[in-house]
Short mmCIF file of C-alpha atoms and ligand atoms in Angstrom, two decimals:
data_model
loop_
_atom_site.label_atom_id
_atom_site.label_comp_id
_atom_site.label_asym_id
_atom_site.label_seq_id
_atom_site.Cartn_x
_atom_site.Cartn_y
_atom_site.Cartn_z
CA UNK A 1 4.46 -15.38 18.51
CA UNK A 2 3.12 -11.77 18.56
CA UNK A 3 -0.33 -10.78 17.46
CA UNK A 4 -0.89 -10.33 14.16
CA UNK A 5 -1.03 -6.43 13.11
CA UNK A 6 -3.69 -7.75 10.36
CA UNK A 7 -5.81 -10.30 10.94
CA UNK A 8 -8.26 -10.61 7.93
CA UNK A 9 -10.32 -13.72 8.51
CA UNK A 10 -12.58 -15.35 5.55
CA UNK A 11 -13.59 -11.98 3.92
CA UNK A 12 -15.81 -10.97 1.62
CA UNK A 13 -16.72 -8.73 -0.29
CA UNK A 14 -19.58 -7.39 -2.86
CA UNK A 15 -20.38 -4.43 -4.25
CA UNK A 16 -23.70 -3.34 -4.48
CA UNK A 17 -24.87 -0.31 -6.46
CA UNK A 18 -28.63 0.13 -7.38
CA UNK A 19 -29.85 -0.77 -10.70
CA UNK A 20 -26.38 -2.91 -11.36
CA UNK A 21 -25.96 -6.48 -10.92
CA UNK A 22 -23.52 -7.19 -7.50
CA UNK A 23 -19.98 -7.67 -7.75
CA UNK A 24 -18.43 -10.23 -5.85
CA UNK A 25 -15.18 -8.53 -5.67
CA UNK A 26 -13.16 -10.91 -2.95
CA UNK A 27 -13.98 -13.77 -1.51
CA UNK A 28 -12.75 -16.09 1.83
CA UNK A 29 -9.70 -14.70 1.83
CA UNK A 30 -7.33 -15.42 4.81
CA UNK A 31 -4.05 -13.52 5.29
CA UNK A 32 -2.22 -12.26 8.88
CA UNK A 33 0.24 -9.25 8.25
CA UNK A 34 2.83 -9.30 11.27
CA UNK A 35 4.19 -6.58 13.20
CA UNK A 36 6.91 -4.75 11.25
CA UNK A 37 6.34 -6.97 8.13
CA UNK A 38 6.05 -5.92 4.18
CA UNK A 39 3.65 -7.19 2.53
CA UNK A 40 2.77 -6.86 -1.23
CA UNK A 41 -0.27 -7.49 -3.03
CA UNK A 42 -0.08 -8.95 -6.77
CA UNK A 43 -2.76 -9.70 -8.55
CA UNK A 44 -4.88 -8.88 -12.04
CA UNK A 45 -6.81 -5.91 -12.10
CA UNK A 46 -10.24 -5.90 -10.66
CA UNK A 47 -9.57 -8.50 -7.83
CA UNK A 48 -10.55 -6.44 -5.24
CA UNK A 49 -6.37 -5.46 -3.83
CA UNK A 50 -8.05 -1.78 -3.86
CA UNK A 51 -10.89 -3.16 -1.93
CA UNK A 52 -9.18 -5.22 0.67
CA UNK A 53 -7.23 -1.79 1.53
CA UNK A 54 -10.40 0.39 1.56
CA UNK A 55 -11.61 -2.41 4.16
CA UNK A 56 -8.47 -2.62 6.38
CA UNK A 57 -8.47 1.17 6.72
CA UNK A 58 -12.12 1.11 7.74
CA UNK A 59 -13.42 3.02 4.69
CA UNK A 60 -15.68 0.45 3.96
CA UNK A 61 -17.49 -2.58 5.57
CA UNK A 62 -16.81 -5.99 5.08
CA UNK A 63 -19.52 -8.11 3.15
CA UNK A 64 -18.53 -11.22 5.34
CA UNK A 65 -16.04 -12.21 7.78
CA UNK A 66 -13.84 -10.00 9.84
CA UNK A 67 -10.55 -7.42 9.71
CA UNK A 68 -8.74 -7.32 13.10
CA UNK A 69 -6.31 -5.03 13.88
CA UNK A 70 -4.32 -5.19 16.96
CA UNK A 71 -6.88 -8.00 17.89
CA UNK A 72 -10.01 -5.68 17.55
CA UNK A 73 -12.47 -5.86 15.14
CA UNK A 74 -11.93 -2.71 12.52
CA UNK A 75 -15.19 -0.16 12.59
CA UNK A 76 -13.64 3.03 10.99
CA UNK A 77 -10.28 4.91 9.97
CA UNK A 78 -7.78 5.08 12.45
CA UNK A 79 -4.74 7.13 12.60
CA UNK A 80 -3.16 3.80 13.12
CA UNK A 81 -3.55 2.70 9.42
CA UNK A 82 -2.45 5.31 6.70
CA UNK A 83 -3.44 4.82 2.86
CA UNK A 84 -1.78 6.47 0.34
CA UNK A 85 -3.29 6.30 -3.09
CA UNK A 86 -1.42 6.36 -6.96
CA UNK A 87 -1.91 9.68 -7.17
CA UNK A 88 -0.71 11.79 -3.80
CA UNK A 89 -3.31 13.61 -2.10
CA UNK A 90 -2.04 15.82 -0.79
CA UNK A 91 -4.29 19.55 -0.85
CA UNK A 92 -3.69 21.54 -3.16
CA UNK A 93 -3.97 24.95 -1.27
CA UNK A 94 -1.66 24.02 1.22
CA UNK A 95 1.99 24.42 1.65
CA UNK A 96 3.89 20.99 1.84
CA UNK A 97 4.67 21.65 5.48
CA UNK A 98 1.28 22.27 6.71
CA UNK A 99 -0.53 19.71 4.47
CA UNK A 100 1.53 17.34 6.62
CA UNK A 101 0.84 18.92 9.66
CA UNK A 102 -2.89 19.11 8.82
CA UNK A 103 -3.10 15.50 10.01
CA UNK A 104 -1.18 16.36 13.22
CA UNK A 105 -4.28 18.90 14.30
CA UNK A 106 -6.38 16.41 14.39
CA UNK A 107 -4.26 14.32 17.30
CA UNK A 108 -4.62 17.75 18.88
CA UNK A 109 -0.71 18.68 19.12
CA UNK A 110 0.30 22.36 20.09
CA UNK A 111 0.64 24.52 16.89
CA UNK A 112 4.08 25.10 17.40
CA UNK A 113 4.82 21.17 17.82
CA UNK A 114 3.14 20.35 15.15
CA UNK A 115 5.47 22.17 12.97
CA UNK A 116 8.66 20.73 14.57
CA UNK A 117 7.20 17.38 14.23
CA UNK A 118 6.29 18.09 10.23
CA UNK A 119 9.46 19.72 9.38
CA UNK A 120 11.44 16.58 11.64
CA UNK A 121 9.67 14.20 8.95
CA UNK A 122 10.33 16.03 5.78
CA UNK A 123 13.91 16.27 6.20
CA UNK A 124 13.96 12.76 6.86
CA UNK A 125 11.73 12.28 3.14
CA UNK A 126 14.70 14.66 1.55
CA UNK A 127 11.82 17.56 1.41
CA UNK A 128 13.92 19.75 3.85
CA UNK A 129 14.14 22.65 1.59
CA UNK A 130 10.06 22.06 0.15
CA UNK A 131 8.46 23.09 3.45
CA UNK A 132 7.19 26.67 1.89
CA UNK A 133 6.10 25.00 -1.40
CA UNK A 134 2.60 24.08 -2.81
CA UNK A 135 1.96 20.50 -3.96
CA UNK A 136 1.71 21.68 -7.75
CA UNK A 137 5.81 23.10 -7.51
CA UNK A 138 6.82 19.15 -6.99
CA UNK A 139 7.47 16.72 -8.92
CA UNK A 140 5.80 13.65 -8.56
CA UNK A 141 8.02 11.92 -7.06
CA UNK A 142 8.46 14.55 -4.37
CA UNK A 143 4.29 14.65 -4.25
CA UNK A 144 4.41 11.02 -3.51
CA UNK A 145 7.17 11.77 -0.51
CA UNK A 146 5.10 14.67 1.02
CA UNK A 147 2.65 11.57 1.41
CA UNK A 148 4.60 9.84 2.90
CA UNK A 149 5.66 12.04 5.07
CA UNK A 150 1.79 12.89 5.90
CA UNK A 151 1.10 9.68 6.56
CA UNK A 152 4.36 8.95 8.44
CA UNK A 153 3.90 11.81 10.84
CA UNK A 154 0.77 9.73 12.21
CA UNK A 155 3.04 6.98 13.04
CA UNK A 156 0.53 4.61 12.10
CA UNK A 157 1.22 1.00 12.18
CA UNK A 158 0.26 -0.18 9.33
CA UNK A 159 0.83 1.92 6.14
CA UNK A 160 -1.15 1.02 3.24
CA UNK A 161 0.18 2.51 -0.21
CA UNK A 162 -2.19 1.55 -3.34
CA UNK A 163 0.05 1.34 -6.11
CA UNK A 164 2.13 4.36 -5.16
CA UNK A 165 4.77 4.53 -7.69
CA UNK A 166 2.63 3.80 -11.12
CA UNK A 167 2.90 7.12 -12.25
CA UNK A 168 6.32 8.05 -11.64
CA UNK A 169 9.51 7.35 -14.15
CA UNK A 170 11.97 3.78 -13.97
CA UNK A 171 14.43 5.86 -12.15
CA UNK A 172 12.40 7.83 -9.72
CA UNK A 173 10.65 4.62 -8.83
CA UNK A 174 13.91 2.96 -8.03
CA UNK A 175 15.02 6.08 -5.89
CA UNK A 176 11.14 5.80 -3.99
CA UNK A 177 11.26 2.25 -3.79
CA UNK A 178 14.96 2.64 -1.62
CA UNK A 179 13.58 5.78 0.10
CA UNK A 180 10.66 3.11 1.49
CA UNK A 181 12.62 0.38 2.29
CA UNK A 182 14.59 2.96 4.54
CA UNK A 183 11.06 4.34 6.50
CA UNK A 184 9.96 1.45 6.68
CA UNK A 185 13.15 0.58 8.42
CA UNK A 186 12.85 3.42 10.72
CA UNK A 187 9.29 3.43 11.16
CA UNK A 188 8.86 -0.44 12.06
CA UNK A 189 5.13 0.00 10.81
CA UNK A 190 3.73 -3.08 8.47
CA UNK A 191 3.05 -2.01 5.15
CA UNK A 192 0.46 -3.61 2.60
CA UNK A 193 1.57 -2.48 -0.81
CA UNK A 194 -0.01 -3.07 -4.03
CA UNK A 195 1.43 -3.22 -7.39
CA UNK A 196 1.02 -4.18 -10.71
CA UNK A 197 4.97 -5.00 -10.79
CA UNK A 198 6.82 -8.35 -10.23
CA UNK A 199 10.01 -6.53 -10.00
CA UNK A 200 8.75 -4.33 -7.35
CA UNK A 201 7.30 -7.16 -5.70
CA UNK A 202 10.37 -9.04 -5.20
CA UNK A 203 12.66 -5.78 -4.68
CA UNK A 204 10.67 -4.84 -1.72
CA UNK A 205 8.37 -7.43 -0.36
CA UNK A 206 9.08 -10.13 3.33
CA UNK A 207 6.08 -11.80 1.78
CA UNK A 208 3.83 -11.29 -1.35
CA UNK A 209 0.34 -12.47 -1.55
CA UNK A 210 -0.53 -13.35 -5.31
CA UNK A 211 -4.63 -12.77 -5.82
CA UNK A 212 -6.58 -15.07 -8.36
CA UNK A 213 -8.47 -13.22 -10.95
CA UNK A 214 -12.26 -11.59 -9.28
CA UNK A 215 -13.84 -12.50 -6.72
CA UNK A 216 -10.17 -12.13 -5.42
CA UNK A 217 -8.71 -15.36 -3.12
CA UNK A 218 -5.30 -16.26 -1.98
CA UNK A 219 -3.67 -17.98 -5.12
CA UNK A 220 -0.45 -18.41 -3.63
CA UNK A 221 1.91 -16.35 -0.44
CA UNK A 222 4.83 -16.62 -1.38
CA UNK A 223 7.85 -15.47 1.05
CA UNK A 224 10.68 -14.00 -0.64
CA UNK A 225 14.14 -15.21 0.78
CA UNK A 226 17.09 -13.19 -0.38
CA UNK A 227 18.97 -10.35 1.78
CA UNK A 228 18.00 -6.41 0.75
CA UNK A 229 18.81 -4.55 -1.25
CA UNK A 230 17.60 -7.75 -4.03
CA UNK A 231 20.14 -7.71 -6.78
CA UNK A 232 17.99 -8.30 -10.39
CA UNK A 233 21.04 -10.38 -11.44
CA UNK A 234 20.69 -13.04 -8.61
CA UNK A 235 19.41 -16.25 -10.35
CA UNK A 236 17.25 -16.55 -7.10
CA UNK A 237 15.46 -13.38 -8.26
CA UNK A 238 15.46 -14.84 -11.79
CA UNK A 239 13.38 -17.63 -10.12
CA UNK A 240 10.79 -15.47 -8.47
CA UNK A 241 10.15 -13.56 -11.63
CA UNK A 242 9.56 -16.75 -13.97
CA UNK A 243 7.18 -17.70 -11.30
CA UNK A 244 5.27 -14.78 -10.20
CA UNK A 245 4.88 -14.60 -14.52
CA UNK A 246 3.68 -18.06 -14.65
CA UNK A 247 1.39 -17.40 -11.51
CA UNK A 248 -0.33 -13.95 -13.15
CA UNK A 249 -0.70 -15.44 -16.58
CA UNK A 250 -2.62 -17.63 -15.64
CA UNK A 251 -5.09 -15.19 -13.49
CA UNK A 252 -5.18 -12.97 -16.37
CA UNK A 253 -6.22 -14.74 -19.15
CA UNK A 254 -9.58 -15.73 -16.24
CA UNK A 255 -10.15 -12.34 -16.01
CA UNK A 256 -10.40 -11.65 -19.47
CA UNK A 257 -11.93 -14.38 -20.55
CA UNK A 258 -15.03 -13.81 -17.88
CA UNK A 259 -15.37 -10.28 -19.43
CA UNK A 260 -15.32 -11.06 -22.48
CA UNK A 261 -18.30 -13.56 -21.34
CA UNK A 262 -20.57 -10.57 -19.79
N1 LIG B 301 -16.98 1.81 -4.86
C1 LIG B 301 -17.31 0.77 -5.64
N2 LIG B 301 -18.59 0.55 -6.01
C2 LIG B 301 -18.93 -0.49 -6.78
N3 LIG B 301 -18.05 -1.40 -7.24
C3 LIG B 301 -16.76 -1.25 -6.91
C4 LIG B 301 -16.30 -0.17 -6.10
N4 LIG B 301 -14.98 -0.27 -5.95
C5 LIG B 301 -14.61 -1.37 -6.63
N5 LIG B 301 -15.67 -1.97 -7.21
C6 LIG B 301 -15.64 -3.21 -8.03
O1 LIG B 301 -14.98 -4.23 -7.30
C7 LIG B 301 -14.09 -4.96 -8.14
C8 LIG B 301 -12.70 -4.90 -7.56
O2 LIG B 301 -12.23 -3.55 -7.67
P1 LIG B 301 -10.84 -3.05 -7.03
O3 LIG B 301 -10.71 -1.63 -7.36
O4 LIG B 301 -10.79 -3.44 -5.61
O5 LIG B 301 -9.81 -3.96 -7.86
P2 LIG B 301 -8.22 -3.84 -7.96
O6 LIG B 301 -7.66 -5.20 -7.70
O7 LIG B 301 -7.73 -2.74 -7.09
O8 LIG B 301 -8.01 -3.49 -9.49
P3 LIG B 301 -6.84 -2.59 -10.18
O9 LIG B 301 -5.62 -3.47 -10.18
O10 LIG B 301 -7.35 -2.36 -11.56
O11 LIG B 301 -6.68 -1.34 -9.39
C9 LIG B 301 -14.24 -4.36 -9.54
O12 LIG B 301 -15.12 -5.16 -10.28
C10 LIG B 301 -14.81 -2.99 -9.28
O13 LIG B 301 -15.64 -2.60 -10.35
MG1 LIG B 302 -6.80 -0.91 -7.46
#
């Protein structure tokens, strides 16, 4: 078999600020991503699935253990792994095309290239006719394209997207989750998604990996077998739902009953 994209081996992780108590946000957790695979994160808030991303794109250390990518040990960002957060940042000053060019400077294309290259990618996120426009003219859903598209134009392997829809409409969400499942296609990156829905878990995911309440571990992976695009009425998907449900329920009522504890 090929090498795991992500290797995370037995990591941990604890915050430490000064003057607080530490926060032993995840703990021996084990996962491999595979080339080309989609992977989604479930799990209750405060588990650490924001962490675990931080980590894999080398914004922050590991407490324990180790994050391999390609087989070596991750140090610091790479244009290889792209994070997009809830909320696209994208710069605000900057017209959609060169915000997503901005990223291209720094693999030290040619001016000129560089917007071929961004324009190439926004048509291909529907943006085609956006290029002139500030990030502030778009809607949301358009925002959350452009950072796509940002991040896309990288061609990064693995694409890391912290709950990337949460802010935008049912519709628009169901539009964004088809646009990704197309990219992805295309782009044969892995991508690491987390969400706080079951329904966009089992719409999109090869494989999702349900988190126990903090310090976050593997509950349960569970692979998802049904042909895309998922149809809601399949009892199969029925299935997943009642237990990906059962599966968070549980987790959630530990989380809250350890705060309500502190
Ligand atoms: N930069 C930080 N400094 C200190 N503590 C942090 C930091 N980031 C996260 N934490 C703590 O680590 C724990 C896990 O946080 P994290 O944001 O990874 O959870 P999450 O699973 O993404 O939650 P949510 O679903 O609400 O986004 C929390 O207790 C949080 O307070
Ligand atoms: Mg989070």
């Amino acid at each position: 078999m090929a090498r795991p994209a992500v290797s995370i081996r037995n990591v941990g992780k604890t915050w430490e600020v000064e003057g607080r108590r530490p926060v032993r946000a995840i703990d021996g957790l084990t996962i491999d991503i595979e080339p080309g695979e989609f992977v989604v994160l479930l799990g209750p808030s405060g588990c650490g699935k924001s962490s675990l991303l931080y980590m894999i794109a080398g914004l922050e250390d590991v407490s324990d253990g180790v994050i391999e990518c390609d087989g070596l040990p991750i140090t610091a960002p790479s244009a290889e792994r792209g994070l997009i957060f809830q909320e696209a940042s994208l710069f605000p000053w900057l017209t959609i095309l060169d915000n997503v060019a901005f990223g291209l400077a720094i693999q030290a294309e040619q001016p000129e290239r560089r917007r071929e290259i961004a324009t190439e990618i926004l048509r291909r996120v529907g943006l085609g006719d956006m290029l002139d426009k500030k990030p502030d003219e778009l809607s949301g859903g358009m925002r959350q394209r452009a950072a796509c598209a940002r991040a896309l134009a990288m061609k990064p392997k693995v694409l890391m997207m912290d709950e990337p829809f949460a802010a935008l409409d049912v519709q628009t969400r169901a539009k964004m989750q088809d646009f990704l499942l197309q990219i992805w296609r295309d782009s044969r990156a892995s991508i690491i998604l987390v969400t706080h829905s079951i329904d966009e878990a089992i719409s999109l995911a090869d494989r999702v990996v349900v988190f126990t309440a903090r310090p976050g571990q593997v509950k349960e992976i569970v692979p998802i077998d049904m042909p895309r695009p998922r149809n809601p009425r399949d009892p199969r998907y029925h299935a997943y739902r009642d237990h990906f449900t059962e599966l968070l329920a549980a987790e959630v009522d530990r989380a809250f009953a350890e705060q309500e504890v502190r």
